[in-house]
Coordinates of C-alpha atoms in Angstrom, one line a residue:
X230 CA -113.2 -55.2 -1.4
X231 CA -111.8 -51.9 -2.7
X232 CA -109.4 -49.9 -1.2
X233 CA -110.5 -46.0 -0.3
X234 CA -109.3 -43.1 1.8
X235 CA -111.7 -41.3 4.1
X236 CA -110.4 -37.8 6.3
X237 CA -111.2 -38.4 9.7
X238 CA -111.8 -35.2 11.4
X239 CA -113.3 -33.5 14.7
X240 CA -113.3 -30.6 17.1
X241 CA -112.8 -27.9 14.6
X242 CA -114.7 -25.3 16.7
X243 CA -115.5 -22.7 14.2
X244 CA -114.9 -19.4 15.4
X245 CA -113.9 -20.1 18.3
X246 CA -112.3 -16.7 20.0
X247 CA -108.7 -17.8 20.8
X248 CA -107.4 -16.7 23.6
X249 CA -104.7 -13.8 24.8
X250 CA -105.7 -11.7 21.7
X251 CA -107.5 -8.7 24.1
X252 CA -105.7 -5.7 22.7
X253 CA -103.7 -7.0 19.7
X254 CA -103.9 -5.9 16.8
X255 CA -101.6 -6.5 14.0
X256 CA -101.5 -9.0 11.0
X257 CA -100.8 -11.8 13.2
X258 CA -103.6 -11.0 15.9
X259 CA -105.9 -11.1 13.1
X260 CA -104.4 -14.2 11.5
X261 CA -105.1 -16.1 15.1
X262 CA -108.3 -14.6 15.0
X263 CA -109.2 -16.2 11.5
X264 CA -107.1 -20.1 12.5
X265 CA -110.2 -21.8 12.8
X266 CA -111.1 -21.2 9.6
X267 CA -107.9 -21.3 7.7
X268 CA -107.8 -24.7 8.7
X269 CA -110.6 -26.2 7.6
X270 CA -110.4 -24.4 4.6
X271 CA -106.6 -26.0 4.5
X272 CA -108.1 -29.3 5.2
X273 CA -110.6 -29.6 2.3
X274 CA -108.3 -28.5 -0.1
X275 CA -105.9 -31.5 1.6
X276 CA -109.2 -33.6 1.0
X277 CA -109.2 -32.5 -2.7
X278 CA -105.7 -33.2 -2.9
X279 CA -105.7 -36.2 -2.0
X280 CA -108.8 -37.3 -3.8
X281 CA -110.6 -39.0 -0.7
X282 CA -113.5 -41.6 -1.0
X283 CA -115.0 -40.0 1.6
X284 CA -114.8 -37.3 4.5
X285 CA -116.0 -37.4 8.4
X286 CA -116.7 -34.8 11.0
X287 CA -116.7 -36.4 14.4
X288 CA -118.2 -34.0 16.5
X289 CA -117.8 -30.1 17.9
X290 CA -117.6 -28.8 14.1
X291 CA -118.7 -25.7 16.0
X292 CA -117.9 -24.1 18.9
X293 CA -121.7 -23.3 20.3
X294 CA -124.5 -21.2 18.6
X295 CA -123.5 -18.9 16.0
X296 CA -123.1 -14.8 16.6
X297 CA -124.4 -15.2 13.2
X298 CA -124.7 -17.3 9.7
X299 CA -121.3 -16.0 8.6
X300 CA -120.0 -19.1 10.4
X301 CA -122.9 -21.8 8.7
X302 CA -122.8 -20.2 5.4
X303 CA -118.7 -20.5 5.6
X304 CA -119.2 -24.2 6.3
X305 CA -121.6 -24.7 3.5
X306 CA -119.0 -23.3 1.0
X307 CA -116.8 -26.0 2.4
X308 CA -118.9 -29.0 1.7
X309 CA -119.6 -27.1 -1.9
X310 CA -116.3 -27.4 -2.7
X311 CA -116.1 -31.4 -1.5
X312 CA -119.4 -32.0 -3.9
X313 CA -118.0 -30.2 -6.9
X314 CA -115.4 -33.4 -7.3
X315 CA -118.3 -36.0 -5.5
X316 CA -116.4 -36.1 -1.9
X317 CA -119.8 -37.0 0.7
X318 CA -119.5 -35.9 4.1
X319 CA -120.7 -37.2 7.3
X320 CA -121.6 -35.1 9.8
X321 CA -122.2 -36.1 13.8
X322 CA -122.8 -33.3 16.7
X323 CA -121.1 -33.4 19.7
X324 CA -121.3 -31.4 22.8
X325 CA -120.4 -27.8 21.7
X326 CA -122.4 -28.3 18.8
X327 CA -125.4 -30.1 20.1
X328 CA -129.1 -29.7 18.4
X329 CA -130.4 -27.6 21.9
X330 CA -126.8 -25.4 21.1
X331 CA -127.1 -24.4 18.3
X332 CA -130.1 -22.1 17.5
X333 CA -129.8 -21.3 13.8
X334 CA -129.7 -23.6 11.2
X335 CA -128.9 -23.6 7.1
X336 CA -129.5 -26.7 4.5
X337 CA -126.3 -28.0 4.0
X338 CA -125.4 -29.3 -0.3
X339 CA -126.7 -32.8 -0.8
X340 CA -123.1 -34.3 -0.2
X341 CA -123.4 -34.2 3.6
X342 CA -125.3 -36.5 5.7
X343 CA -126.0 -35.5 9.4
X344 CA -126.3 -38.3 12.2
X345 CA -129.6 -37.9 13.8
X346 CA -129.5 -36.9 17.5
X347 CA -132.6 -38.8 18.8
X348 CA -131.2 -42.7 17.9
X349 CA -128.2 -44.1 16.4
X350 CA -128.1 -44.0 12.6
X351 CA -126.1 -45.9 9.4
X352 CA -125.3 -44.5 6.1
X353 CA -124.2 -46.7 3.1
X354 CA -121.6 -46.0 0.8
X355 CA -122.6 -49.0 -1.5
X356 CA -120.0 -48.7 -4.4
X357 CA -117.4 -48.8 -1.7
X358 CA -119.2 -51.2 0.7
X359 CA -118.9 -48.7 3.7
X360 CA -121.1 -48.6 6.5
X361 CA -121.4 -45.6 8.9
X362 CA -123.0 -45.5 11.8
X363 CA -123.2 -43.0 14.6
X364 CA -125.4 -40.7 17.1
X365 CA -125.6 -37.2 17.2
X366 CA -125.8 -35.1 20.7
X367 CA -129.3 -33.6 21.1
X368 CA -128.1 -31.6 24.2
X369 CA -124.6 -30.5 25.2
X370 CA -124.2 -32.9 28.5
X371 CA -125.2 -36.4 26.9
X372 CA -124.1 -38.8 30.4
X373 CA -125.6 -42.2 29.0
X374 CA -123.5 -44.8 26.9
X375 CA -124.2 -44.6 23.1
X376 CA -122.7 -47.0 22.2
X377 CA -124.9 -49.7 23.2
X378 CA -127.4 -48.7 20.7
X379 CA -125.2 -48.7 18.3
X380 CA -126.3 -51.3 15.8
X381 CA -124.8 -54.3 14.9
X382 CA -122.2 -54.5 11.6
X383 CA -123.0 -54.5 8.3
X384 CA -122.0 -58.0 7.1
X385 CA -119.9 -57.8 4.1
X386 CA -119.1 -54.2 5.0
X387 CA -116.1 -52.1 6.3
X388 CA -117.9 -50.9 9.7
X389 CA -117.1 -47.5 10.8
X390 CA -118.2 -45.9 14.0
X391 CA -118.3 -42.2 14.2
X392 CA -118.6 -41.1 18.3
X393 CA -118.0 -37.9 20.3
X394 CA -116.7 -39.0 23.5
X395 CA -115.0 -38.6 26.7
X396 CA -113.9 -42.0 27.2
X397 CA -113.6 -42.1 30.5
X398 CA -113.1 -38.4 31.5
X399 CA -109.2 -38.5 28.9
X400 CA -107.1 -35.9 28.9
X401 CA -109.2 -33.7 31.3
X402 CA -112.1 -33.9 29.0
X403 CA -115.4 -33.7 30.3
X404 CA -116.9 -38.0 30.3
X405 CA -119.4 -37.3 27.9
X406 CA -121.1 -40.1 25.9
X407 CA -119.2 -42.4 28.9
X408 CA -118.0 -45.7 27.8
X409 CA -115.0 -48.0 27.4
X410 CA -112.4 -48.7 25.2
X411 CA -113.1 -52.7 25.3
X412 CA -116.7 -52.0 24.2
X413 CA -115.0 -50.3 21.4
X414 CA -113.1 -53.2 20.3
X415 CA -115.3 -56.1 20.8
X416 CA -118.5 -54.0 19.0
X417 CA -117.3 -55.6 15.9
X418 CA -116.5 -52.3 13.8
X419 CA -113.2 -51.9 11.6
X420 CA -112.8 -48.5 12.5
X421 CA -114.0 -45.6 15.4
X422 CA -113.7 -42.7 14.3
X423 CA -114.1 -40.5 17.6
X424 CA -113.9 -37.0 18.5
X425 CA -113.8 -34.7 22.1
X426 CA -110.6 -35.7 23.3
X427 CA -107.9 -33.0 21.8
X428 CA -104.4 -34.7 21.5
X429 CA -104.7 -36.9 18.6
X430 CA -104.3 -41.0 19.6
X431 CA -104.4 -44.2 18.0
X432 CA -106.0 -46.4 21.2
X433 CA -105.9 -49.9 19.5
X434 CA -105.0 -51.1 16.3
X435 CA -107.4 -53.9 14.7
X436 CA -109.8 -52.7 15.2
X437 CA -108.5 -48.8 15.1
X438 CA -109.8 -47.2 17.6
X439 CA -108.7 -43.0 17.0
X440 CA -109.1 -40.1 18.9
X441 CA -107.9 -37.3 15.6
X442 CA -107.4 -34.5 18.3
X443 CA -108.2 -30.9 17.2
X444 CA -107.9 -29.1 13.9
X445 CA -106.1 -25.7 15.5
X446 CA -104.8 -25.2 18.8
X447 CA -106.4 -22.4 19.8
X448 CA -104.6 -21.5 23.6
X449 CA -100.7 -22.9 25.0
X450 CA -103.1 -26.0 26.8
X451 CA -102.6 -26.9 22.6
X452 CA -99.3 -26.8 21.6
X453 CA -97.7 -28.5 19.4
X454 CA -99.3 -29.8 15.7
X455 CA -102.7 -30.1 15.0
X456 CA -104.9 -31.5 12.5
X457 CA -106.7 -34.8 11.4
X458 CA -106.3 -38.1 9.9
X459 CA -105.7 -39.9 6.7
X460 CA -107.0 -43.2 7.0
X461 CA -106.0 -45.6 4.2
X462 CA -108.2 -48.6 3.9
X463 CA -106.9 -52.1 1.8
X464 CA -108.5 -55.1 1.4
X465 CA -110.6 -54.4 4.4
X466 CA -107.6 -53.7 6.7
X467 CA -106.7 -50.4 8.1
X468 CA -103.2 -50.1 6.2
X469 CA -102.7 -46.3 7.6
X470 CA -103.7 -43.3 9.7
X471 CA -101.3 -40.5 8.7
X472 CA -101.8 -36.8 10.0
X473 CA -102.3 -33.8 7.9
X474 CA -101.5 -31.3 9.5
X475 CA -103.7 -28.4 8.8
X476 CA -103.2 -25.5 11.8
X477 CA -102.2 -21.8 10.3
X478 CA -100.9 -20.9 14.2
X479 CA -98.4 -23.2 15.8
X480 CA -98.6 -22.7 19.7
X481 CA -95.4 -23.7 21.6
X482 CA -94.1 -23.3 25.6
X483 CA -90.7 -21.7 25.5
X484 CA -88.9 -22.1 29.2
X485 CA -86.0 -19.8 29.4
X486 CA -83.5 -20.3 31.8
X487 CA -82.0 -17.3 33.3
X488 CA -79.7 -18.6 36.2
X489 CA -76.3 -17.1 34.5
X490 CA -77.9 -13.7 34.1
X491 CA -76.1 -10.6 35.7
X492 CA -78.6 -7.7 34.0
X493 CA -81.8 -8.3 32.4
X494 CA -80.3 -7.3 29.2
X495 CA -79.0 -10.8 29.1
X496 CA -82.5 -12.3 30.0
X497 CA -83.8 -10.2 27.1
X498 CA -80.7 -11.6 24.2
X499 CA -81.7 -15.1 26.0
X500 CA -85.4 -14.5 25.1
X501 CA -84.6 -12.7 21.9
X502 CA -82.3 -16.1 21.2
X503 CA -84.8 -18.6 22.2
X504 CA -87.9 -16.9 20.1
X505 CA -85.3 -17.1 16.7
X506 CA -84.6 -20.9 17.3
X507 CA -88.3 -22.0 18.1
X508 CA -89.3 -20.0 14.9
X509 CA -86.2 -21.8 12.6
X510 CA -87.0 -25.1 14.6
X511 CA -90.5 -25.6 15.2
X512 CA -92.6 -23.1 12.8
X513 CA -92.7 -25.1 9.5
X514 CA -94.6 -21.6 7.5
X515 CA -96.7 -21.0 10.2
X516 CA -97.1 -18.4 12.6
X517 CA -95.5 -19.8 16.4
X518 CA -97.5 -18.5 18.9
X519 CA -95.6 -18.7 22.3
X520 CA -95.6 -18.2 25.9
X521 CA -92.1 -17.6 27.2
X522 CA -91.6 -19.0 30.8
X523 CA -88.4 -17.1 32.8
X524 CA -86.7 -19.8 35.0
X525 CA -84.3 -20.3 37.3
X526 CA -82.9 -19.3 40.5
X527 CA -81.0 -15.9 40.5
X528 CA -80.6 -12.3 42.1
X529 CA -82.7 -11.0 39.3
X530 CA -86.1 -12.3 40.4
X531 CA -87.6 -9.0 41.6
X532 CA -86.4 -6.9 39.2
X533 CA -87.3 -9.0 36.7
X534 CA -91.1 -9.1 38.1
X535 CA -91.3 -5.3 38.6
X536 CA -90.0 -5.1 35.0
X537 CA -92.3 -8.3 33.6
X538 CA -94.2 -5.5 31.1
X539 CA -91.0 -4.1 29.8
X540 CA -89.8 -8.1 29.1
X541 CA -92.8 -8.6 27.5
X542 CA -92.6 -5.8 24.3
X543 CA -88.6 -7.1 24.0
X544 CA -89.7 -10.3 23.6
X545 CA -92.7 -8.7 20.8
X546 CA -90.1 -6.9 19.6
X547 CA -88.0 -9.8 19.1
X548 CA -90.9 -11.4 17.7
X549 CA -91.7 -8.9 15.1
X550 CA -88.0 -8.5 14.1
X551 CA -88.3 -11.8 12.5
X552 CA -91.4 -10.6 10.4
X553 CA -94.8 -9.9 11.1
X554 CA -96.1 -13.0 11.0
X555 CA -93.3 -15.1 11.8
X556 CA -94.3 -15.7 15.7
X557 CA -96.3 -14.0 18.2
X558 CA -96.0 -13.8 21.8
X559 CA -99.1 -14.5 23.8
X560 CA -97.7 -14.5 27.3
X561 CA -94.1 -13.9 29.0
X562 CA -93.9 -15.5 32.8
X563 CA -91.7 -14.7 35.5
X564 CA -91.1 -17.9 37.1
X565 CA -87.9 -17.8 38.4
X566 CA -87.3 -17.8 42.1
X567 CA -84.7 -15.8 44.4
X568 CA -81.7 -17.8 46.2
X569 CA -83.1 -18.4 50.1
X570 CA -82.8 -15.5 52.2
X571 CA -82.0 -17.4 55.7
X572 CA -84.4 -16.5 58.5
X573 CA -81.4 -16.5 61.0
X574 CA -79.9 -13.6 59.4
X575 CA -79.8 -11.1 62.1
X576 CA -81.0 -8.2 60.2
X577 CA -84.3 -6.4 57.8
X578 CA -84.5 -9.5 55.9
X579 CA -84.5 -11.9 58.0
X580 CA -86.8 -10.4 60.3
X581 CA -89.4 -10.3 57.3
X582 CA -88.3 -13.9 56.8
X583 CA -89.2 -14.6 60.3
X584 CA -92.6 -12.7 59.8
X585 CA -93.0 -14.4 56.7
X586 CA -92.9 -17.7 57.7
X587 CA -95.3 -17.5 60.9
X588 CA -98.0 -15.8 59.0
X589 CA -98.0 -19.3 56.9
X590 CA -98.9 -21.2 60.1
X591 CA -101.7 -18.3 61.3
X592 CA -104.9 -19.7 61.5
X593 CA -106.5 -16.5 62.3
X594 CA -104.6 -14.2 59.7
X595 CA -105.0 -16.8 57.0
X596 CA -108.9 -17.1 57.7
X597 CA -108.8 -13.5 57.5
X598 CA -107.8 -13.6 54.2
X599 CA -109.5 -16.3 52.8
X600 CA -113.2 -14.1 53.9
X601 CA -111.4 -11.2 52.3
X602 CA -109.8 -12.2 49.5
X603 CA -113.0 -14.6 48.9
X604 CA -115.2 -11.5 48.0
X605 CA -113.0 -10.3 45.6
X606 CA -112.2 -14.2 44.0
X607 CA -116.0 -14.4 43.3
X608 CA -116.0 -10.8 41.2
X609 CA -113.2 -12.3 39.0
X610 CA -114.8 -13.0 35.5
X611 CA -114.9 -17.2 34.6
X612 CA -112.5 -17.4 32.8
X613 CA -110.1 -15.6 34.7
X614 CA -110.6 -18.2 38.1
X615 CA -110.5 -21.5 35.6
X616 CA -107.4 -20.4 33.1
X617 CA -105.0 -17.7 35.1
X618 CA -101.4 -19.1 35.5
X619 CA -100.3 -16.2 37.7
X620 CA -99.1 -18.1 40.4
X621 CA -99.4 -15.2 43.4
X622 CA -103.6 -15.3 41.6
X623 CA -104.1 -19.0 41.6
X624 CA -103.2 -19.9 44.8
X625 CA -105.8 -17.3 46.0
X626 CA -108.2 -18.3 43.7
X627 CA -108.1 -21.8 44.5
X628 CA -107.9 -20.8 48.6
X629 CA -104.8 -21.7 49.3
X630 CA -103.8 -18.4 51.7
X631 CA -100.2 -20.3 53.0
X632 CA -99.1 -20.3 49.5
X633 CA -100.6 -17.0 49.1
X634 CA -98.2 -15.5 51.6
X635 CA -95.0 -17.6 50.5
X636 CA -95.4 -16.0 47.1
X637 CA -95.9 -12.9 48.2
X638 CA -93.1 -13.1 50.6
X639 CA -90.8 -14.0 48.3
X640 CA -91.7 -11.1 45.9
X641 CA -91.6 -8.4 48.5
X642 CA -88.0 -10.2 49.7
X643 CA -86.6 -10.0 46.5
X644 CA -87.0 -6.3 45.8
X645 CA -85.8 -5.7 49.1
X646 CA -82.8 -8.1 48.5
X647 CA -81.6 -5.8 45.5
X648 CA -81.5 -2.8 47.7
X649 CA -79.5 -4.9 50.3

């Protein structure tokens, strides 16, 4: 058999809005804005590069129907550039980009073969006896097992399945298309090629069972490097899966501890510090997008929450002293806490201490709360309840009014501490 290459490659989510950009403006805003694209523009000239056999799209190409055909006729370029040097494409839907999602439609260039949605289908690649086979979604929540219907290998073939997935509900992911990793295995394929799950795994080796994560992390739940997977075939066996990375915007968690601080001029050089290392360290060319995460227990903790806006244009400031697109801050956090003030302290503060700490245990205040806080929960838009990490926000969101009132407490304790 002869050996090939194939690009194994999913959840690209075209256009996708990335998120923390409301307001920004700026080079680097507009360069998150674009990610999506850049990287799937990077990865089929990586697919060029490297003169692949083939290249495969495991699901979630887009990220729901289209504002417009900008985003299909952008993707059409792409495959027009893979069929000017004779590089087919397979194409499989998954949830986001499921035949009842997507409204609008183009023909795609002759190079790219789509999985049809209403039963498993196999393409050939004869000169390089390659078999594909694989099920599109026809609507975004698809609960049965596909892969039962899959069909049987192609004898004399290298077998490759192509699946959007849950697995089993991994990561966090929504179980789509549910099934199990030892039906994988024993289904008699070389090679899945799956999609939905978005940290990039290898699950089993002989078979190869891959998850090739996402193309570009596109929020601080993806950090770290994204892209697909070069698969290099020999004599039937699955001799590599390398990653290529192809993400424009790096997104990376910086916690920065603050215990040692006597002014929050030093938190700001700490900040200022840990933005210029992460950018020498982690950035590699591409723009670090990062959430900076105050920790640590000190004095400073309420004057470092009343000030958390000014903290937040140092650290831009930081951030654009290195260049305008050399990182970008999405979010600072104030999570540091204040040292224990002692509820037998006989004066103000403990008092409020006191206060505090029986208004945790008071049924009737805290179900106060919950009915009047509740009202104001249910205005918040979606995405606001489902991806807030303001602590104070999340424990009311999520009803927990105790934890409400020890974070509160502790806020309104601190500033008073300062004056102390």
């Amino acid at each position: 058999m002869q050996s090939f290459r194939f690009i194994h490659t999913g959840d690209i989510h075209l256009d996708s809005p990335l998120k923390g950009l409301s307001g920004q403006q700026g080079a680097a805003a507009e360069r998150i804005r674009t990610a999506t694209r850049t990287a799937f523009d990077t990865l089929v000239s990586q697919a060029i590069e490297e003169e692949v056999d083939f290249f495969v799209i495991a699901g979630d190409l887009y990220d729901g129907d289209w504002r417009d055909y900008q985003t299909g006729l952008f993707f059409v370029k792409q495959m027009g550039r893979l069929a000017e040097v004779g590089i087919p494409a397979f194409l499989l839907y998954g949830n986001h980009d499921a035949e009842s999602q997507i409204t609008r439609r183009l023909t795609l260039p002759s190079n790219v073969k789509v999985f049809s949605a209403r039963q498993p289908e196999t393409f050939r690649l004869p000169n390089l006896s390659i078999a594909l086979h694989g099920q599109s979604f026809r609507q975004r929540d698809v609960t049965d097992n596909l892969v039962t219907a899959y069909p049987a290998p192609v004898a004399g073939c290298f077998n490759i399945g192509v699946l959007h997935t849950g697995l089993g509900g991994m990561g966090g992911h929504a179980n789509y298309a549910p099934c199990a990793l030892e039906e994988l295995i024993n289904k008699g394929y070389d090679y899945w090629a799956l999609a939905h799950v978005h940290q990039a795994a290898v699950l089993h080796e002989r078979p190869h069972v891959v998850f090739c994560g996402n193309l570009q992390g596109r929020h601080i739940r993806e950090s770290g490097p994204k892209g697909a997977s070069l698969i290099t075939v020999e004599d039937s066996q699955v001799e590599a899966v390398s990653p290529l990375h192809a993400d424009c915007v790096r997104w990376i968690h910086l916690p920065v501890p603050v215990d040692q601080c006597a002014a929050s001029a030093d938190a700001v050089d700490l900040v200022r510090g840990a933005i210029e290392e992460a950018v020498a360290r982690d950035a590699q060319g591409r723009l670090l997008a990062c959430r900076i995460e105050l920790t640590g227990q000190t004095k400073l903790h309420g004057e470092l929450l009343a000030s958390a806006d000014h903290l937040l244009a140092e650290a831009r400031a930081a951030a654009l002293g290195l260049g305008e697109e050399a990182a970008w801050i999405e979010r600072l956090v104030v999570a540091t806490k204040t040292p224990e003030i002692a509820a037998s302290r006989k004066d103000a503060l403990g008092d409020l201490q006191r206060m505090i700490e029986s208004a945790g245990s008071d049924a009737e205040l805290q179900a106060r709360l919950a009915s009047e806080l509740g009202d104001l929960v249910r205005k918040l838009p979606h995405d606001v309840r489902t991806e807030t990490d303001d602590a104070v926000l999340k424990a009311a969101i999520d009803g927990k009014i105790a934890g409400l009132i020890t974070h509160a407490g502790a806020y309104l304790n601190a500033r008073l501490a300062e004056k102390v």
